[in-house]
Coordinates of C-alpha atoms in Angstrom, one line a residue:
X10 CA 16.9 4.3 -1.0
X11 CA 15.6 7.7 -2.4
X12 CA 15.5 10.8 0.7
X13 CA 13.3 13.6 -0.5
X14 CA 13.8 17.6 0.1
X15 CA 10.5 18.9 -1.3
X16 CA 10.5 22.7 -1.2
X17 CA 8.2 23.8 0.9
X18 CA 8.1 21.4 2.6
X19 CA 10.5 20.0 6.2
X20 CA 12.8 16.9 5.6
X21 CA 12.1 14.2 7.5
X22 CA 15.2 13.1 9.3
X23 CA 15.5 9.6 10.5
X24 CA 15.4 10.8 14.4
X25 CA 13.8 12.1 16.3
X26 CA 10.6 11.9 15.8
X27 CA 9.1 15.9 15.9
X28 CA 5.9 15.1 18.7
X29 CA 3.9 12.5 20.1
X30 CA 1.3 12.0 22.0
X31 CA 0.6 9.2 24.4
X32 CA -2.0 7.2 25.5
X33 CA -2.4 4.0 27.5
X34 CA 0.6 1.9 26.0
X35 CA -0.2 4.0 22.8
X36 CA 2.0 6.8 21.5
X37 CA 1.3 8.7 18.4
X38 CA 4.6 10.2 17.0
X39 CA 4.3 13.0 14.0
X40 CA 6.5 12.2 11.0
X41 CA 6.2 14.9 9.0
X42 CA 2.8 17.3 8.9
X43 CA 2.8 20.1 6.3
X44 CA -1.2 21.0 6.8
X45 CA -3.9 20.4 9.5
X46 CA -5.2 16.9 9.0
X47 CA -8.8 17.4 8.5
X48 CA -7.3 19.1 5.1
X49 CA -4.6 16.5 4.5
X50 CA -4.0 13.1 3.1
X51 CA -3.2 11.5 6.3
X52 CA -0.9 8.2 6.3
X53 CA -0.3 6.5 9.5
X54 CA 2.3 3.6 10.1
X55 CA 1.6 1.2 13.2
X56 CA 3.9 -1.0 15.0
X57 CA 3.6 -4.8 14.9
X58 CA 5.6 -7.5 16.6
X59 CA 8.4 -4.7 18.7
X60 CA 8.4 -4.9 22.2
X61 CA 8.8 -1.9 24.0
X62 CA 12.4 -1.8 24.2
X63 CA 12.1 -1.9 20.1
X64 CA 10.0 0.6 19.8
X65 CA 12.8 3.0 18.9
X66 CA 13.6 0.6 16.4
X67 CA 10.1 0.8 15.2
X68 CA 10.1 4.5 15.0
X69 CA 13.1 4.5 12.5
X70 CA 11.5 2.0 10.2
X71 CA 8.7 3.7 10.2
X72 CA 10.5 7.0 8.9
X73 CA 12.5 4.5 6.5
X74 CA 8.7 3.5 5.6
X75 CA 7.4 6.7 5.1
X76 CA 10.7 7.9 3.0
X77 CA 9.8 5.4 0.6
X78 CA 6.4 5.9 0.0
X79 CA 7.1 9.3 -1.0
X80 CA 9.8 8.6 -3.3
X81 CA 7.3 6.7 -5.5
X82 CA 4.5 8.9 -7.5
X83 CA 1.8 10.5 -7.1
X84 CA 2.7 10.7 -3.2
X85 CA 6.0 11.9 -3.9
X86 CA 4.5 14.8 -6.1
X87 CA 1.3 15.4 -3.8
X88 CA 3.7 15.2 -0.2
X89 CA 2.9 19.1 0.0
X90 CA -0.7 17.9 0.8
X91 CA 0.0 14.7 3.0
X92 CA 0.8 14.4 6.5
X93 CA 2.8 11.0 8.4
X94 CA 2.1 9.2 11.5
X95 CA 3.3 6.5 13.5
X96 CA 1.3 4.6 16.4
X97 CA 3.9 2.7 18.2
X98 CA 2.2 0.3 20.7
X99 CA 4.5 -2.8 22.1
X100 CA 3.9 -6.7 21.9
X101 CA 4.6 -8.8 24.3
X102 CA 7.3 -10.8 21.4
X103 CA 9.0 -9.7 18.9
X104 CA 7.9 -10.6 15.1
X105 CA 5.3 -12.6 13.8
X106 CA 3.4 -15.8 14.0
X107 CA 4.6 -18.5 11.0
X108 CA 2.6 -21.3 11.2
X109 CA 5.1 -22.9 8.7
X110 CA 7.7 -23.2 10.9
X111 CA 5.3 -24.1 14.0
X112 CA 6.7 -20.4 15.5
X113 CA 3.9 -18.7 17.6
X114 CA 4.4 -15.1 18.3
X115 CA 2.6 -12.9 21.3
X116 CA 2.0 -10.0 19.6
X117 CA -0.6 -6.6 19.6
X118 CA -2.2 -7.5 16.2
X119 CA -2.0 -11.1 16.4
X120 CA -0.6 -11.1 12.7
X121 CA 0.5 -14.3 11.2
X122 CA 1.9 -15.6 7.7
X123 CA 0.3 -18.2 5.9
X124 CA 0.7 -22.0 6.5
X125 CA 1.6 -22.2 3.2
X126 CA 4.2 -20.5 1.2
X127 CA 5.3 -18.4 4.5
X128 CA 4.6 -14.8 2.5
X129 CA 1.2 -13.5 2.4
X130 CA 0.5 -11.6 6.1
X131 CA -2.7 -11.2 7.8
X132 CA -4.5 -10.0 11.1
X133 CA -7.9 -11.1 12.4
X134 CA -10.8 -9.4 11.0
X135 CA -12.3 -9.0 14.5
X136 CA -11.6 -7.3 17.6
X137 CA -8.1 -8.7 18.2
X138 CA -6.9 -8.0 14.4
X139 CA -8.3 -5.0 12.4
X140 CA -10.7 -3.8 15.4
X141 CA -7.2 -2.6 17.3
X142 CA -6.0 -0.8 14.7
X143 CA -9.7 1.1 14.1
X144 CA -9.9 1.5 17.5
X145 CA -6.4 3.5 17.3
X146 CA -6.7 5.3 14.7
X147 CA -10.4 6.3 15.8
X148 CA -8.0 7.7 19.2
X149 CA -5.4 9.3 17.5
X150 CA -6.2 10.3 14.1
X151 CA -9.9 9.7 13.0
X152 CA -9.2 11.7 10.0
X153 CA -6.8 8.8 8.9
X154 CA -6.4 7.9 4.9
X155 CA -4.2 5.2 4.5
X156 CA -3.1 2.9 7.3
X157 CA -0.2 0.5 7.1
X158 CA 0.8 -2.2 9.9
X159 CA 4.6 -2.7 9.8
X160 CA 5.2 -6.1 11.1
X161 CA 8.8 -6.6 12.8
X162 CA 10.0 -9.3 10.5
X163 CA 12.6 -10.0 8.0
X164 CA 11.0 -12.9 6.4
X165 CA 9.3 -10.6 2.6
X166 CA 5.4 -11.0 2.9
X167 CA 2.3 -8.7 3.4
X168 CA -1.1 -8.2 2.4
X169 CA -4.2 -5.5 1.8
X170 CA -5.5 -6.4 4.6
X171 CA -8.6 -7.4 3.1
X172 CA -8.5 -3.7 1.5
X173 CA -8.8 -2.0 5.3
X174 CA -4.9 -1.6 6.3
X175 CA -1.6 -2.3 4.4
X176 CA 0.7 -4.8 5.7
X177 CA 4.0 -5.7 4.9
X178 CA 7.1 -7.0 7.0
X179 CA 10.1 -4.9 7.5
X180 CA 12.7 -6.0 5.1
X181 CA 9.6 -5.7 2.4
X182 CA 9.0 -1.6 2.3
X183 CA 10.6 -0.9 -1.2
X184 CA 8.4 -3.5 -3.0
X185 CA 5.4 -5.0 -1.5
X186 CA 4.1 -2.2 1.1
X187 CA 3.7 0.0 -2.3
X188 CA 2.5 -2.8 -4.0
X189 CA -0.6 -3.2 -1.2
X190 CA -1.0 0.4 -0.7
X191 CA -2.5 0.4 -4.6
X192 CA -4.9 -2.1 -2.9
X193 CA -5.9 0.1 -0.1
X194 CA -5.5 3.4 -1.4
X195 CA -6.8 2.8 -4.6
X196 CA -8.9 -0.4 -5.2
X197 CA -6.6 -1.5 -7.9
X198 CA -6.5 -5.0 -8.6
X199 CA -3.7 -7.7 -9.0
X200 CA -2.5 -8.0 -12.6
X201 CA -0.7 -11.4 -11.9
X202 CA -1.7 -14.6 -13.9
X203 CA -1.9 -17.3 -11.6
X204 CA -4.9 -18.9 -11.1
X205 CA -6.8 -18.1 -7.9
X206 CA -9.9 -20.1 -7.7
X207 CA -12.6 -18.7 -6.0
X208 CA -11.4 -14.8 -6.4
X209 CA -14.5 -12.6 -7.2
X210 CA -15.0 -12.1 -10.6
X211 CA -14.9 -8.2 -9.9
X212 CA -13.3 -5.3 -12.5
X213 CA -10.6 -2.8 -10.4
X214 CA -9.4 0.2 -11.8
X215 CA -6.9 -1.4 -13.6
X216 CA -8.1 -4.6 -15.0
X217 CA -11.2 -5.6 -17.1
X218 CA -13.0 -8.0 -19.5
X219 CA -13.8 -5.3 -22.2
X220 CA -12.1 -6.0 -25.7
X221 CA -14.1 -3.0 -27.3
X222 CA -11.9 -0.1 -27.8
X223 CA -14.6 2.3 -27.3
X224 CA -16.0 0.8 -24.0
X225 CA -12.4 0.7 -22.2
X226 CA -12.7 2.4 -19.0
X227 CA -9.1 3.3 -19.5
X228 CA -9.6 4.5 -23.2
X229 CA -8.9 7.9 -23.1
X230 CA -4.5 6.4 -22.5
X231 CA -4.9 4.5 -25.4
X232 CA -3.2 5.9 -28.8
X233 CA -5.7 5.6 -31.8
X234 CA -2.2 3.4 -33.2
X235 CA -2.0 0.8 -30.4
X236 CA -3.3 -2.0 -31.4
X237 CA -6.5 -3.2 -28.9
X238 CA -5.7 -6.2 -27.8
X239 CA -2.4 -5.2 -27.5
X240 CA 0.4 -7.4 -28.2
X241 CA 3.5 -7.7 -26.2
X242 CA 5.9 -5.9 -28.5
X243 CA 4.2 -2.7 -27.2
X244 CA 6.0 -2.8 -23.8
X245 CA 6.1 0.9 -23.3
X246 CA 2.3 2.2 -24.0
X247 CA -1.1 2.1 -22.5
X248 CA -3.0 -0.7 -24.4
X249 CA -5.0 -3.7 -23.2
X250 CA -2.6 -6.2 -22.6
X251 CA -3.9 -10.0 -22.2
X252 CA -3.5 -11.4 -18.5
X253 CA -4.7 -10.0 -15.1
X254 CA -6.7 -10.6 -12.3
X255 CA -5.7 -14.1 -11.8
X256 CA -6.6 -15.3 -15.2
X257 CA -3.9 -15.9 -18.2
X258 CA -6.9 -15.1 -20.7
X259 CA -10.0 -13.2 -21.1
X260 CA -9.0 -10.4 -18.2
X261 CA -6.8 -7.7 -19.4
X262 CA -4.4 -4.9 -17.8
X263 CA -3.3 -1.3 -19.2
X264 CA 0.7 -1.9 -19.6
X265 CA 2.9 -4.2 -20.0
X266 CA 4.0 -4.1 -16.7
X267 CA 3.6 -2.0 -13.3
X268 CA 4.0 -2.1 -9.8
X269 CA 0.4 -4.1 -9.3
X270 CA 1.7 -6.9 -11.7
X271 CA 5.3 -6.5 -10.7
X272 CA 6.2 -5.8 -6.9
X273 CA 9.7 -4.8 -7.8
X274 CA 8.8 -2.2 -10.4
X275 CA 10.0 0.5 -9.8
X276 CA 6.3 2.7 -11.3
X277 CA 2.9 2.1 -11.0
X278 CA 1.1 2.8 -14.7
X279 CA -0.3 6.0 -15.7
X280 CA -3.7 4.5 -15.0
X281 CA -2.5 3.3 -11.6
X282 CA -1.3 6.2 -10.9
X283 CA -4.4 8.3 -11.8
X284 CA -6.6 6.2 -9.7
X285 CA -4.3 6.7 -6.7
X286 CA -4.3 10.4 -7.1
X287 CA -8.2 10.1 -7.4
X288 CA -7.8 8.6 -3.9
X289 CA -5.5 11.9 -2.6
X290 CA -8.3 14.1 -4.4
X291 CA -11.2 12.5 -2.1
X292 CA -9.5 14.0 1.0
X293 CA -7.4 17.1 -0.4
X294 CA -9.1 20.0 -2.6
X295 CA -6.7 19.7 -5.6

């Protein structure tokens, strides 16, 4: 996994955390802060499923979380401009609810997988779910950007969080945490192909309907040579490539492939990525 030495800027080591400050079972711990964070873009990782005698634990996967993030662009380049947190708060168990397997876990966020294929990860939407994690943030950091719920769990899964906080398990940092942190951060939608019956009908940044060159929101990426649709022999340009948004045809995506298609890519797009340093840009003067 990538480290980063940014100049300018401190390494982050793996321990000890640099500060923290507590309250109730709370304790906020500072990963890395390079400005003050009313003029930063502030990410904050929580803890999920550790009991308190893992919270350690917690605060090293959190770091390892972190790390990653800012190996990937535009966060690594924009780091100078972005401060890290981590809320550890214990649960009563350690890891996570899978329905599945009939396992029941007593934990802070009440997170669970699905009763299905055992990957997708969510909390409730209420006060026992999301409502926490506003409620700490609001506490600790109200000027937070991008929060992320690291659920104590090898089993791969996560979620958006319904677009309010990224989840992902521990063993899944490299792939899918970055994969729903384009969700949160960004708005940008899934370019996958599967059906999903019942999904709203809505553009993202990165997927549309439009066929006409001219009316592309993405346009200006597109070479007046690439072809518009653009077949699959282009695998290295911006184009409008047929597939996206849970449809095989009439929805279309910028590349070939990227992060929000493909989990284990190692880059979002160039559109991808502009729309996620849009999202730095709302909090930090450029």
């Amino acid at each position: 996994m990538n480290r980063f030495l940014s100049s300018g800027c401190a390494a982050v080591a793996l321990l000890p955390i640099l500060a923290f400050q507590a309250w109730g079972q709370a304790t906020l711990h500072t990963i890395f802060s390079n400005t003050p964070p009313t003029h930063a873009y502030n990410v904050v990782i929580l803890s999920e499923g550790y009991t308190s005698a893992q919270l350690p634990q917690f605060l090293a996967a959190a770091t390892n979380a972190v790390n990653t993030l800012f190996s990937v662009q535009p966060f690594k380049e924009y780091r100078p401009a972005c401060n890290a947190f981590a809320i550890a708060i214990a649960s009563a168990q350690s890891g996570s609810d899978h329905p599945v397997a009939s396992i029941s876990r007593d934990t802070y966020f009440n997170s669970s997988y699905d009763p299905v294929g055992d990957y997708i990860i969510t909390i409730p939407a209420g006060s026992s779910g999301q409502g926490k994690v506003d409620a700490l943030l609001q506490t600790f950091l109200p000027d937070s950007d991008l929060s992320i719920l690291l659920v104590n769990d090898l089993i791969p899964g996560g979620s958006d969080g319904a677009s309010n906080t990224a989840i992902t398990a521990s063993g899944s940092v490299s792939d899918i945490m970055v994969h729903e942190i384009g969700h949160v951060a960004a708005g940008l939608g899934d370019e996958y192909t599967l059906p999903y019956p019942g999904y709203p009908d809505i553009e993202e940044p990165n997927t549309t309907r439009e066929t006409n060159r001219a009316s592309i929101k993405w346009n200006a990426w597109i070479a007046p040579e690439t072809p518009v649709p653009t077949p699959t022999t282009y695998p290295g340009v911006i184009g409008l490539f047929e597939g996206a948004h849970y449809h095989a045809t009439g929805w279309y995506r910028p590349k070939l492939n990227c992060r929000m298609r493909s989990p284990s890519t190692t880059t979002f797009c160039e559109v991808c990525n502009e729309a996620l340093l849009l999202a730095i840009y709302r909090q930090v003067r450029p």
